[in-house]
Amino acid sequence: MNQRNYQKELDKLIESQVSSGRVPTLLLHSCCAPCSSYTLEYLSQYFKITVFYYNPNIYPETEYHKRVQEQQQFIERLPVKHPVAFIEGNYDTDRFYEMARGMEQLPEGGERCFKCYELRLREAAILAAEGSFDYFTTTLSISPLKNAAKLNEIGERLAAEYKTVYLPSDFKKRNGYKRSVELSEEYGMYRQNYCGCVFSLRTE
Ligand code: SF4
């Protein structure tokens, strides 16, 4: 089976937007400031971005607020070609625990995580459709621990369901992850050492 190259697909899409002189709008779901760093540096050259911070998976609440603050500060400080806006979603943790029920003991990277991607991407897809964004996507694929094929599959399924468009992406390509580590150091960013939920905290 041929594996898709999401970076190449994104290159093609950007190339055609640039040649048409268009700067499309993008709703970018972000999991945290460090993961958004390279993604924003890269995509803000070609898109008008709204960062959507929707992560009800994060535990504890103090950690959630710390990550939101770090995200906002990074957006304010990053020099960009096109404007970057910010929207914070609801911190509705009940939805996350309801979704994770029965999968609490699964290791990171398994079914619970796929459902966790979907929970967050669904909210982004709904907002992208309601706000008539040209595209939506997520920073999540920058992490070597996240499954880019799954993220794109879920994103495209939700795009079809809500009649919007998912931007194909695998931000760990082209040294994206390495660049995010460099930017985090450059900006003195807080880099958490666990994915986010109480279950990932336990496995540390
Ligand atoms: S480990 Fe990360 S992706 Fe998996 S369920 Fe927890 S927060 Fe979500």
Short mmCIF file of N, CA and C in Angstrom, two decimals, residues 28-184:
data_model
loop_
_atom_site.label_atom_id
_atom_site.label_comp_id
_atom_site.label_asym_id
_atom_site.label_seq_id
_atom_site.Cartn_x
_atom_site.Cartn_y
_atom_site.Cartn_z
N LEU A 28 -6.15 26.70 13.19
CA LEU A 28 -5.09 25.78 13.61
C LEU A 28 -5.32 25.33 15.05
N HIS A 29 -5.76 24.08 15.21
CA HIS A 29 -5.88 23.57 16.58
C HIS A 29 -4.46 23.41 17.14
N SER A 30 -4.25 23.93 18.34
CA SER A 30 -2.94 23.80 18.95
C SER A 30 -3.03 23.09 20.29
N CYS A 31 -2.08 22.18 20.52
CA CYS A 31 -2.05 21.45 21.79
C CYS A 31 -1.22 22.18 22.83
N CYS A 32 -0.22 22.95 22.36
CA CYS A 32 0.62 23.70 23.30
C CYS A 32 1.53 24.64 22.52
N ALA A 33 2.12 25.60 23.22
CA ALA A 33 2.97 26.59 22.56
C ALA A 33 4.18 25.96 21.87
N PRO A 34 4.92 25.04 22.53
CA PRO A 34 6.09 24.47 21.85
C PRO A 34 5.73 23.81 20.52
N CYS A 35 4.62 23.04 20.50
CA CYS A 35 4.23 22.38 19.24
C CYS A 35 3.76 23.39 18.20
N SER A 36 3.22 24.51 18.66
CA SER A 36 2.74 25.52 17.71
C SER A 36 3.89 26.37 17.16
N SER A 37 5.05 26.32 17.80
CA SER A 37 6.12 27.28 17.45
C SER A 37 6.58 27.16 16.00
N TYR A 38 7.08 26.00 15.64
CA TYR A 38 7.52 25.81 14.25
C TYR A 38 6.32 25.91 13.30
N THR A 39 5.20 25.32 13.72
CA THR A 39 4.01 25.29 12.86
C THR A 39 3.57 26.71 12.49
N LEU A 40 3.58 27.59 13.49
CA LEU A 40 3.18 28.99 13.22
C LEU A 40 4.25 29.72 12.41
N GLU A 41 5.50 29.48 12.74
CA GLU A 41 6.58 30.13 11.98
C GLU A 41 6.46 29.77 10.50
N TYR A 42 6.17 28.52 10.24
CA TYR A 42 6.07 28.00 8.87
C TYR A 42 4.77 28.46 8.18
N LEU A 43 3.62 28.16 8.79
CA LEU A 43 2.35 28.39 8.10
C LEU A 43 1.93 29.86 8.02
N SER A 44 2.40 30.68 8.95
CA SER A 44 1.96 32.09 8.94
C SER A 44 2.53 32.85 7.74
N GLN A 45 3.46 32.23 7.02
CA GLN A 45 3.95 32.86 5.78
C GLN A 45 2.91 32.76 4.67
N TYR A 46 2.00 31.79 4.80
CA TYR A 46 1.07 31.48 3.70
C TYR A 46 -0.41 31.57 4.05
N PHE A 47 -0.72 31.62 5.36
CA PHE A 47 -2.13 31.60 5.79
C PHE A 47 -2.39 32.71 6.81
N LYS A 48 -3.66 33.15 6.86
CA LYS A 48 -4.12 33.99 7.97
C LYS A 48 -4.65 33.00 9.00
N ILE A 49 -3.96 32.93 10.12
CA ILE A 49 -4.23 31.84 11.07
C ILE A 49 -5.01 32.30 12.30
N THR A 50 -5.93 31.46 12.72
CA THR A 50 -6.54 31.60 14.05
C THR A 50 -6.15 30.35 14.83
N VAL A 51 -5.43 30.54 15.93
CA VAL A 51 -5.05 29.41 16.77
C VAL A 51 -6.24 29.07 17.66
N PHE A 52 -6.60 27.79 17.66
CA PHE A 52 -7.72 27.33 18.47
C PHE A 52 -7.18 26.42 19.56
N TYR A 53 -7.28 26.89 20.79
CA TYR A 53 -6.77 26.11 21.91
C TYR A 53 -7.91 25.35 22.56
N TYR A 54 -8.07 24.10 22.15
CA TYR A 54 -9.13 23.27 22.72
C TYR A 54 -8.51 21.95 23.20
N ASN A 55 -8.29 21.85 24.49
CA ASN A 55 -7.59 20.69 25.06
C ASN A 55 -8.15 20.32 26.43
N PRO A 56 -9.37 19.77 26.45
CA PRO A 56 -9.98 19.41 27.73
C PRO A 56 -9.33 18.18 28.36
N ASN A 57 -8.37 17.57 27.63
CA ASN A 57 -7.62 16.41 28.12
C ASN A 57 -6.58 16.78 29.19
N ILE A 58 -6.21 18.04 29.24
CA ILE A 58 -5.06 18.41 30.09
C ILE A 58 -5.38 18.39 31.57
N TYR A 59 -4.46 17.79 32.31
CA TYR A 59 -4.58 17.63 33.75
C TYR A 59 -3.25 18.00 34.40
N PRO A 60 -3.23 18.65 35.55
CA PRO A 60 -4.36 19.24 36.26
C PRO A 60 -4.72 20.62 35.69
N GLU A 61 -5.69 21.25 36.31
CA GLU A 61 -6.19 22.53 35.80
C GLU A 61 -5.09 23.61 35.76
N THR A 62 -4.21 23.59 36.74
CA THR A 62 -3.12 24.58 36.77
C THR A 62 -2.23 24.42 35.55
N GLU A 63 -2.01 23.18 35.14
CA GLU A 63 -1.21 22.90 33.94
C GLU A 63 -1.93 23.43 32.70
N TYR A 64 -3.25 23.25 32.68
CA TYR A 64 -4.04 23.74 31.55
C TYR A 64 -3.84 25.25 31.39
N HIS A 65 -4.00 25.98 32.50
CA HIS A 65 -3.89 27.44 32.42
C HIS A 65 -2.47 27.89 32.06
N LYS A 66 -1.51 27.15 32.55
CA LYS A 66 -0.11 27.46 32.23
C LYS A 66 0.13 27.33 30.72
N ARG A 67 -0.43 26.27 30.14
CA ARG A 67 -0.24 26.04 28.71
C ARG A 67 -0.97 27.09 27.87
N VAL A 68 -2.15 27.50 28.33
CA VAL A 68 -2.90 28.54 27.60
C VAL A 68 -2.09 29.85 27.59
N GLN A 69 -1.59 30.20 28.78
CA GLN A 69 -0.84 31.44 28.91
C GLN A 69 0.42 31.43 28.03
N GLU A 70 1.10 30.32 28.04
CA GLU A 70 2.32 30.16 27.24
C GLU A 70 1.98 30.30 25.74
N GLN A 71 0.84 29.75 25.36
CA GLN A 71 0.40 29.83 23.96
C GLN A 71 0.14 31.29 23.54
N GLN A 72 -0.57 32.01 24.40
CA GLN A 72 -0.90 33.40 24.07
C GLN A 72 0.35 34.27 24.01
N GLN A 73 1.25 34.05 24.96
CA GLN A 73 2.48 34.84 24.98
C GLN A 73 3.31 34.59 23.74
N PHE A 74 3.36 33.34 23.30
CA PHE A 74 4.15 33.04 22.11
C PHE A 74 3.57 33.74 20.88
N ILE A 75 2.25 33.72 20.75
CA ILE A 75 1.60 34.37 19.59
C ILE A 75 1.93 35.87 19.59
N GLU A 76 1.89 36.47 20.77
CA GLU A 76 2.18 37.91 20.86
C GLU A 76 3.63 38.23 20.47
N ARG A 77 4.54 37.31 20.75
CA ARG A 77 5.95 37.59 20.53
C ARG A 77 6.47 37.19 19.16
N LEU A 78 5.80 36.26 18.51
CA LEU A 78 6.33 35.74 17.24
C LEU A 78 6.14 36.77 16.11
N PRO A 79 7.23 37.14 15.41
CA PRO A 79 7.05 38.05 14.26
C PRO A 79 6.43 37.28 13.09
N VAL A 80 5.33 37.79 12.54
CA VAL A 80 4.65 37.05 11.47
C VAL A 80 4.32 37.94 10.28
N LYS A 81 4.22 37.31 9.13
CA LYS A 81 3.88 38.03 7.90
C LYS A 81 2.38 38.34 7.86
N HIS A 82 1.57 37.35 8.23
CA HIS A 82 0.11 37.52 8.24
C HIS A 82 -0.38 37.40 9.68
N PRO A 83 -1.45 38.11 10.02
CA PRO A 83 -1.88 38.15 11.42
C PRO A 83 -2.30 36.78 11.98
N VAL A 84 -2.03 36.61 13.27
CA VAL A 84 -2.42 35.36 13.95
C VAL A 84 -3.35 35.73 15.10
N ALA A 85 -4.56 35.18 15.08
CA ALA A 85 -5.54 35.43 16.16
C ALA A 85 -5.58 34.22 17.08
N PHE A 86 -6.31 34.37 18.19
CA PHE A 86 -6.34 33.29 19.19
C PHE A 86 -7.77 33.10 19.70
N ILE A 87 -8.19 31.85 19.80
CA ILE A 87 -9.48 31.52 20.41
C ILE A 87 -9.24 30.39 21.41
N GLU A 88 -9.78 30.57 22.61
CA GLU A 88 -9.69 29.48 23.59
C GLU A 88 -11.03 28.75 23.63
N GLY A 89 -11.00 27.45 23.51
CA GLY A 89 -12.22 26.65 23.60
C GLY A 89 -12.61 26.43 25.04
N ASN A 90 -13.65 25.62 25.24
CA ASN A 90 -14.07 25.31 26.62
C ASN A 90 -13.16 24.25 27.24
N TYR A 91 -12.95 24.41 28.53
CA TYR A 91 -12.17 23.40 29.24
C TYR A 91 -13.16 22.39 29.84
N ASP A 92 -13.84 21.66 28.94
CA ASP A 92 -14.90 20.76 29.40
C ASP A 92 -14.34 19.36 29.62
N THR A 93 -13.69 19.20 30.77
CA THR A 93 -12.97 17.96 31.08
C THR A 93 -13.90 16.74 31.14
N ASP A 94 -15.17 16.95 31.48
CA ASP A 94 -16.11 15.81 31.55
C ASP A 94 -16.16 15.07 30.21
N ARG A 95 -16.10 15.83 29.14
CA ARG A 95 -16.17 15.22 27.81
C ARG A 95 -14.97 14.30 27.59
N PHE A 96 -13.81 14.75 28.08
CA PHE A 96 -12.61 13.92 27.92
C PHE A 96 -12.72 12.63 28.73
N TYR A 97 -13.14 12.75 30.00
CA TYR A 97 -13.20 11.54 30.85
C TYR A 97 -14.27 10.57 30.36
N GLU A 98 -15.34 11.11 29.84
CA GLU A 98 -16.40 10.28 29.27
C GLU A 98 -15.85 9.49 28.06
N MET A 99 -15.10 10.19 27.24
CA MET A 99 -14.51 9.57 26.06
C MET A 99 -13.49 8.49 26.42
N ALA A 100 -12.74 8.75 27.50
CA ALA A 100 -11.64 7.83 27.88
C ALA A 100 -12.11 6.63 28.69
N ARG A 101 -13.40 6.64 29.08
CA ARG A 101 -13.90 5.59 29.96
C ARG A 101 -13.62 4.19 29.38
N GLY A 102 -13.01 3.33 30.21
CA GLY A 102 -12.70 1.97 29.77
C GLY A 102 -11.33 1.86 29.10
N MET A 103 -10.72 3.02 28.80
CA MET A 103 -9.42 2.99 28.09
C MET A 103 -8.33 3.64 28.95
N GLU A 104 -8.64 3.81 30.23
CA GLU A 104 -7.72 4.53 31.13
C GLU A 104 -6.33 3.89 31.18
N GLN A 105 -6.30 2.55 31.11
CA GLN A 105 -5.01 1.85 31.29
C GLN A 105 -4.24 1.65 29.98
N LEU A 106 -4.81 2.06 28.86
CA LEU A 106 -4.12 1.83 27.59
C LEU A 106 -2.85 2.68 27.52
N PRO A 107 -1.81 2.16 26.88
CA PRO A 107 -0.57 2.94 26.77
C PRO A 107 -0.72 4.12 25.80
N GLU A 108 0.11 5.11 25.98
CA GLU A 108 0.08 6.27 25.08
C GLU A 108 0.35 5.82 23.64
N GLY A 109 -0.40 6.39 22.71
CA GLY A 109 -0.21 6.04 21.31
C GLY A 109 -1.25 5.05 20.81
N GLY A 110 -2.14 4.59 21.69
CA GLY A 110 -3.15 3.61 21.29
C GLY A 110 -4.52 4.23 21.07
N GLU A 111 -5.54 3.39 21.22
CA GLU A 111 -6.91 3.78 20.88
C GLU A 111 -7.40 5.02 21.65
N ARG A 112 -7.04 5.11 22.95
CA ARG A 112 -7.50 6.28 23.72
C ARG A 112 -6.98 7.57 23.08
N CYS A 113 -5.75 7.52 22.60
CA CYS A 113 -5.17 8.72 21.98
C CYS A 113 -5.86 9.06 20.66
N PHE A 114 -6.23 8.02 19.90
CA PHE A 114 -6.93 8.30 18.63
C PHE A 114 -8.27 8.99 18.91
N LYS A 115 -8.94 8.53 19.96
CA LYS A 115 -10.22 9.15 20.33
C LYS A 115 -9.99 10.57 20.86
N CYS A 116 -8.88 10.75 21.52
CA CYS A 116 -8.53 12.07 22.05
C CYS A 116 -8.23 13.04 20.89
N TYR A 117 -7.54 12.56 19.85
CA TYR A 117 -7.33 13.40 18.65
C TYR A 117 -8.71 13.81 18.11
N GLU A 118 -9.59 12.79 18.02
CA GLU A 118 -10.89 13.04 17.39
C GLU A 118 -11.73 14.04 18.17
N LEU A 119 -11.70 13.90 19.49
CA LEU A 119 -12.47 14.82 20.34
C LEU A 119 -12.05 16.27 20.04
N ARG A 120 -10.76 16.50 19.96
CA ARG A 120 -10.27 17.86 19.76
C ARG A 120 -10.45 18.33 18.32
N LEU A 121 -10.21 17.42 17.38
CA LEU A 121 -10.38 17.80 15.97
C LEU A 121 -11.83 18.03 15.59
N ARG A 122 -12.73 17.31 16.25
CA ARG A 122 -14.16 17.51 15.96
C ARG A 122 -14.57 18.94 16.30
N GLU A 123 -14.11 19.41 17.45
CA GLU A 123 -14.43 20.77 17.88
C GLU A 123 -13.85 21.79 16.88
N ALA A 124 -12.65 21.49 16.40
CA ALA A 124 -12.01 22.38 15.42
C ALA A 124 -12.78 22.35 14.10
N ALA A 125 -13.23 21.17 13.68
CA ALA A 125 -13.96 21.06 12.41
C ALA A 125 -15.27 21.85 12.48
N ILE A 126 -15.96 21.74 13.63
CA ILE A 126 -17.23 22.46 13.80
C ILE A 126 -16.99 23.97 13.71
N LEU A 127 -15.96 24.43 14.42
CA LEU A 127 -15.65 25.86 14.41
C LEU A 127 -15.20 26.34 13.02
N ALA A 128 -14.43 25.50 12.34
CA ALA A 128 -13.96 25.86 11.00
C ALA A 128 -15.15 26.02 10.05
N ALA A 129 -16.13 25.10 10.18
CA ALA A 129 -17.31 25.17 9.31
C ALA A 129 -18.15 26.40 9.66
N GLU A 130 -18.38 26.59 10.96
CA GLU A 130 -19.21 27.74 11.39
C GLU A 130 -18.57 29.07 11.01
N GLY A 131 -17.24 29.13 11.12
CA GLY A 131 -16.54 30.39 10.84
C GLY A 131 -16.13 30.54 9.39
N SER A 132 -16.53 29.61 8.54
CA SER A 132 -16.17 29.62 7.11
C SER A 132 -14.66 29.76 6.87
N PHE A 133 -13.88 29.06 7.66
CA PHE A 133 -12.43 29.04 7.42
C PHE A 133 -12.17 28.23 6.15
N ASP A 134 -11.11 28.59 5.42
CA ASP A 134 -10.79 27.81 4.22
C ASP A 134 -10.29 26.41 4.59
N TYR A 135 -9.52 26.35 5.70
CA TYR A 135 -8.95 25.06 6.12
C TYR A 135 -8.93 24.98 7.65
N PHE A 136 -8.80 23.75 8.13
CA PHE A 136 -8.44 23.56 9.54
C PHE A 136 -7.42 22.43 9.62
N THR A 137 -6.60 22.47 10.66
CA THR A 137 -5.65 21.39 10.90
C THR A 137 -5.20 21.46 12.35
N THR A 138 -4.21 20.63 12.71
CA THR A 138 -3.72 20.62 14.09
C THR A 138 -2.20 20.56 14.14
N THR A 139 -1.66 21.09 15.22
CA THR A 139 -0.20 21.05 15.43
C THR A 139 0.26 19.65 15.86
N LEU A 140 -0.69 18.78 16.24
CA LEU A 140 -0.33 17.51 16.89
C LEU A 140 0.67 16.65 16.12
N SER A 141 0.63 16.73 14.77
CA SER A 141 1.50 15.83 14.00
C SER A 141 2.98 16.19 14.13
N ILE A 142 3.30 17.28 14.79
CA ILE A 142 4.73 17.63 14.95
C ILE A 142 5.43 16.67 15.91
N SER A 143 4.68 16.07 16.81
CA SER A 143 5.30 15.22 17.81
C SER A 143 5.65 13.85 17.23
N PRO A 144 6.87 13.37 17.48
CA PRO A 144 7.24 12.03 17.02
C PRO A 144 6.37 10.96 17.68
N LEU A 145 5.68 11.31 18.76
CA LEU A 145 4.81 10.33 19.45
C LEU A 145 3.39 10.30 18.90
N LYS A 146 3.10 11.20 17.97
CA LYS A 146 1.73 11.24 17.43
C LYS A 146 1.69 10.62 16.03
N ASN A 147 0.58 9.94 15.76
CA ASN A 147 0.41 9.20 14.53
C ASN A 147 -0.18 10.12 13.44
N ALA A 148 0.69 10.55 12.52
CA ALA A 148 0.24 11.53 11.50
C ALA A 148 -0.81 10.94 10.56
N ALA A 149 -0.66 9.66 10.21
CA ALA A 149 -1.63 9.04 9.30
C ALA A 149 -3.02 9.04 9.95
N LYS A 150 -3.06 8.71 11.24
CA LYS A 150 -4.34 8.71 11.96
C LYS A 150 -4.92 10.12 12.03
N LEU A 151 -4.08 11.08 12.35
CA LEU A 151 -4.55 12.46 12.46
C LEU A 151 -5.16 12.93 11.14
N ASN A 152 -4.48 12.64 10.04
CA ASN A 152 -5.00 13.07 8.74
C ASN A 152 -6.28 12.32 8.38
N GLU A 153 -6.31 11.04 8.71
CA GLU A 153 -7.52 10.24 8.42
C GLU A 153 -8.72 10.81 9.20
N ILE A 154 -8.50 11.09 10.48
CA ILE A 154 -9.59 11.64 11.31
C ILE A 154 -9.98 13.03 10.80
N GLY A 155 -8.98 13.85 10.54
CA GLY A 155 -9.25 15.21 10.06
C GLY A 155 -10.07 15.22 8.78
N GLU A 156 -9.72 14.34 7.86
CA GLU A 156 -10.43 14.30 6.58
C GLU A 156 -11.86 13.76 6.74
N ARG A 157 -12.01 12.80 7.63
CA ARG A 157 -13.35 12.26 7.89
C ARG A 157 -14.25 13.34 8.48
N LEU A 158 -13.71 14.09 9.44
CA LEU A 158 -14.50 15.15 10.08
C LEU A 158 -14.77 16.30 9.10
N ALA A 159 -13.81 16.56 8.24
CA ALA A 159 -14.00 17.62 7.24
C ALA A 159 -15.19 17.27 6.35
N ALA A 160 -15.27 16.00 5.96
CA ALA A 160 -16.40 15.57 5.11
C ALA A 160 -17.71 15.68 5.90
N GLU A 161 -17.66 15.32 7.17
CA GLU A 161 -18.88 15.36 8.00
C GLU A 161 -19.39 16.79 8.18
N TYR A 162 -18.49 17.74 8.37
CA TYR A 162 -18.92 19.12 8.66
C TYR A 162 -18.80 20.05 7.44
N LYS A 163 -18.46 19.47 6.31
CA LYS A 163 -18.35 20.23 5.05
C LYS A 163 -17.33 21.38 5.17
N THR A 164 -16.13 20.99 5.55
CA THR A 164 -15.03 21.94 5.57
C THR A 164 -13.81 21.21 4.99
N VAL A 165 -12.62 21.79 5.07
CA VAL A 165 -11.45 21.17 4.43
C VAL A 165 -10.30 21.02 5.43
N TYR A 166 -9.77 19.81 5.52
CA TYR A 166 -8.64 19.54 6.41
C TYR A 166 -7.33 19.77 5.64
N LEU A 167 -6.42 20.50 6.25
CA LEU A 167 -5.13 20.76 5.61
C LEU A 167 -4.22 19.56 5.88
N PRO A 168 -3.80 18.83 4.83
CA PRO A 168 -2.95 17.67 5.06
C PRO A 168 -1.62 18.11 5.66
N SER A 169 -1.15 17.39 6.65
CA SER A 169 0.08 17.85 7.29
C SER A 169 0.77 16.77 8.11
N ASP A 170 2.07 16.90 8.17
CA ASP A 170 2.90 16.07 9.06
C ASP A 170 4.07 16.97 9.44
N PHE A 171 3.85 17.78 10.47
CA PHE A 171 4.80 18.87 10.76
C PHE A 171 6.14 18.39 11.30
N LYS A 172 6.24 17.10 11.61
CA LYS A 172 7.56 16.63 12.08
C LYS A 172 8.54 16.51 10.91
N LYS A 173 8.02 16.49 9.68
CA LYS A 173 8.86 16.42 8.50
C LYS A 173 9.65 17.73 8.38
N ARG A 174 10.73 17.68 7.55
CA ARG A 174 11.58 18.86 7.37
C ARG A 174 12.14 19.37 8.69
N ASN A 175 12.45 18.47 9.59
CA ASN A 175 13.02 18.86 10.88
C ASN A 175 12.12 19.78 11.70
N GLY A 176 10.82 19.64 11.49
CA GLY A 176 9.86 20.48 12.21
C GLY A 176 9.97 20.32 13.72
N TYR A 177 10.12 19.08 14.16
CA TYR A 177 10.20 18.86 15.60
C TYR A 177 11.47 19.51 16.16
N LYS A 178 12.58 19.31 15.44
CA LYS A 178 13.88 19.88 15.87
C LYS A 178 13.76 21.41 15.97
N ARG A 179 13.13 22.00 14.95
CA ARG A 179 12.98 23.46 14.94
C ARG A 179 12.09 23.91 16.12
N SER A 180 11.09 23.10 16.47
CA SER A 180 10.22 23.48 17.60
C SER A 180 11.01 23.47 18.91
N VAL A 181 11.96 22.55 19.02
CA VAL A 181 12.80 22.51 20.24
C VAL A 181 13.69 23.76 20.27
N GLU A 182 14.25 24.11 19.11
CA GLU A 182 15.11 25.32 19.04
C GLU A 182 14.32 26.57 19.41
N LEU A 183 13.11 26.69 18.82
CA LEU A 183 12.29 27.88 19.10
C LEU A 183 11.88 27.95 20.56
N SER A 184 11.57 26.78 21.14
CA SER A 184 11.18 26.75 22.55
C SER A 184 12.32 27.28 23.41
#
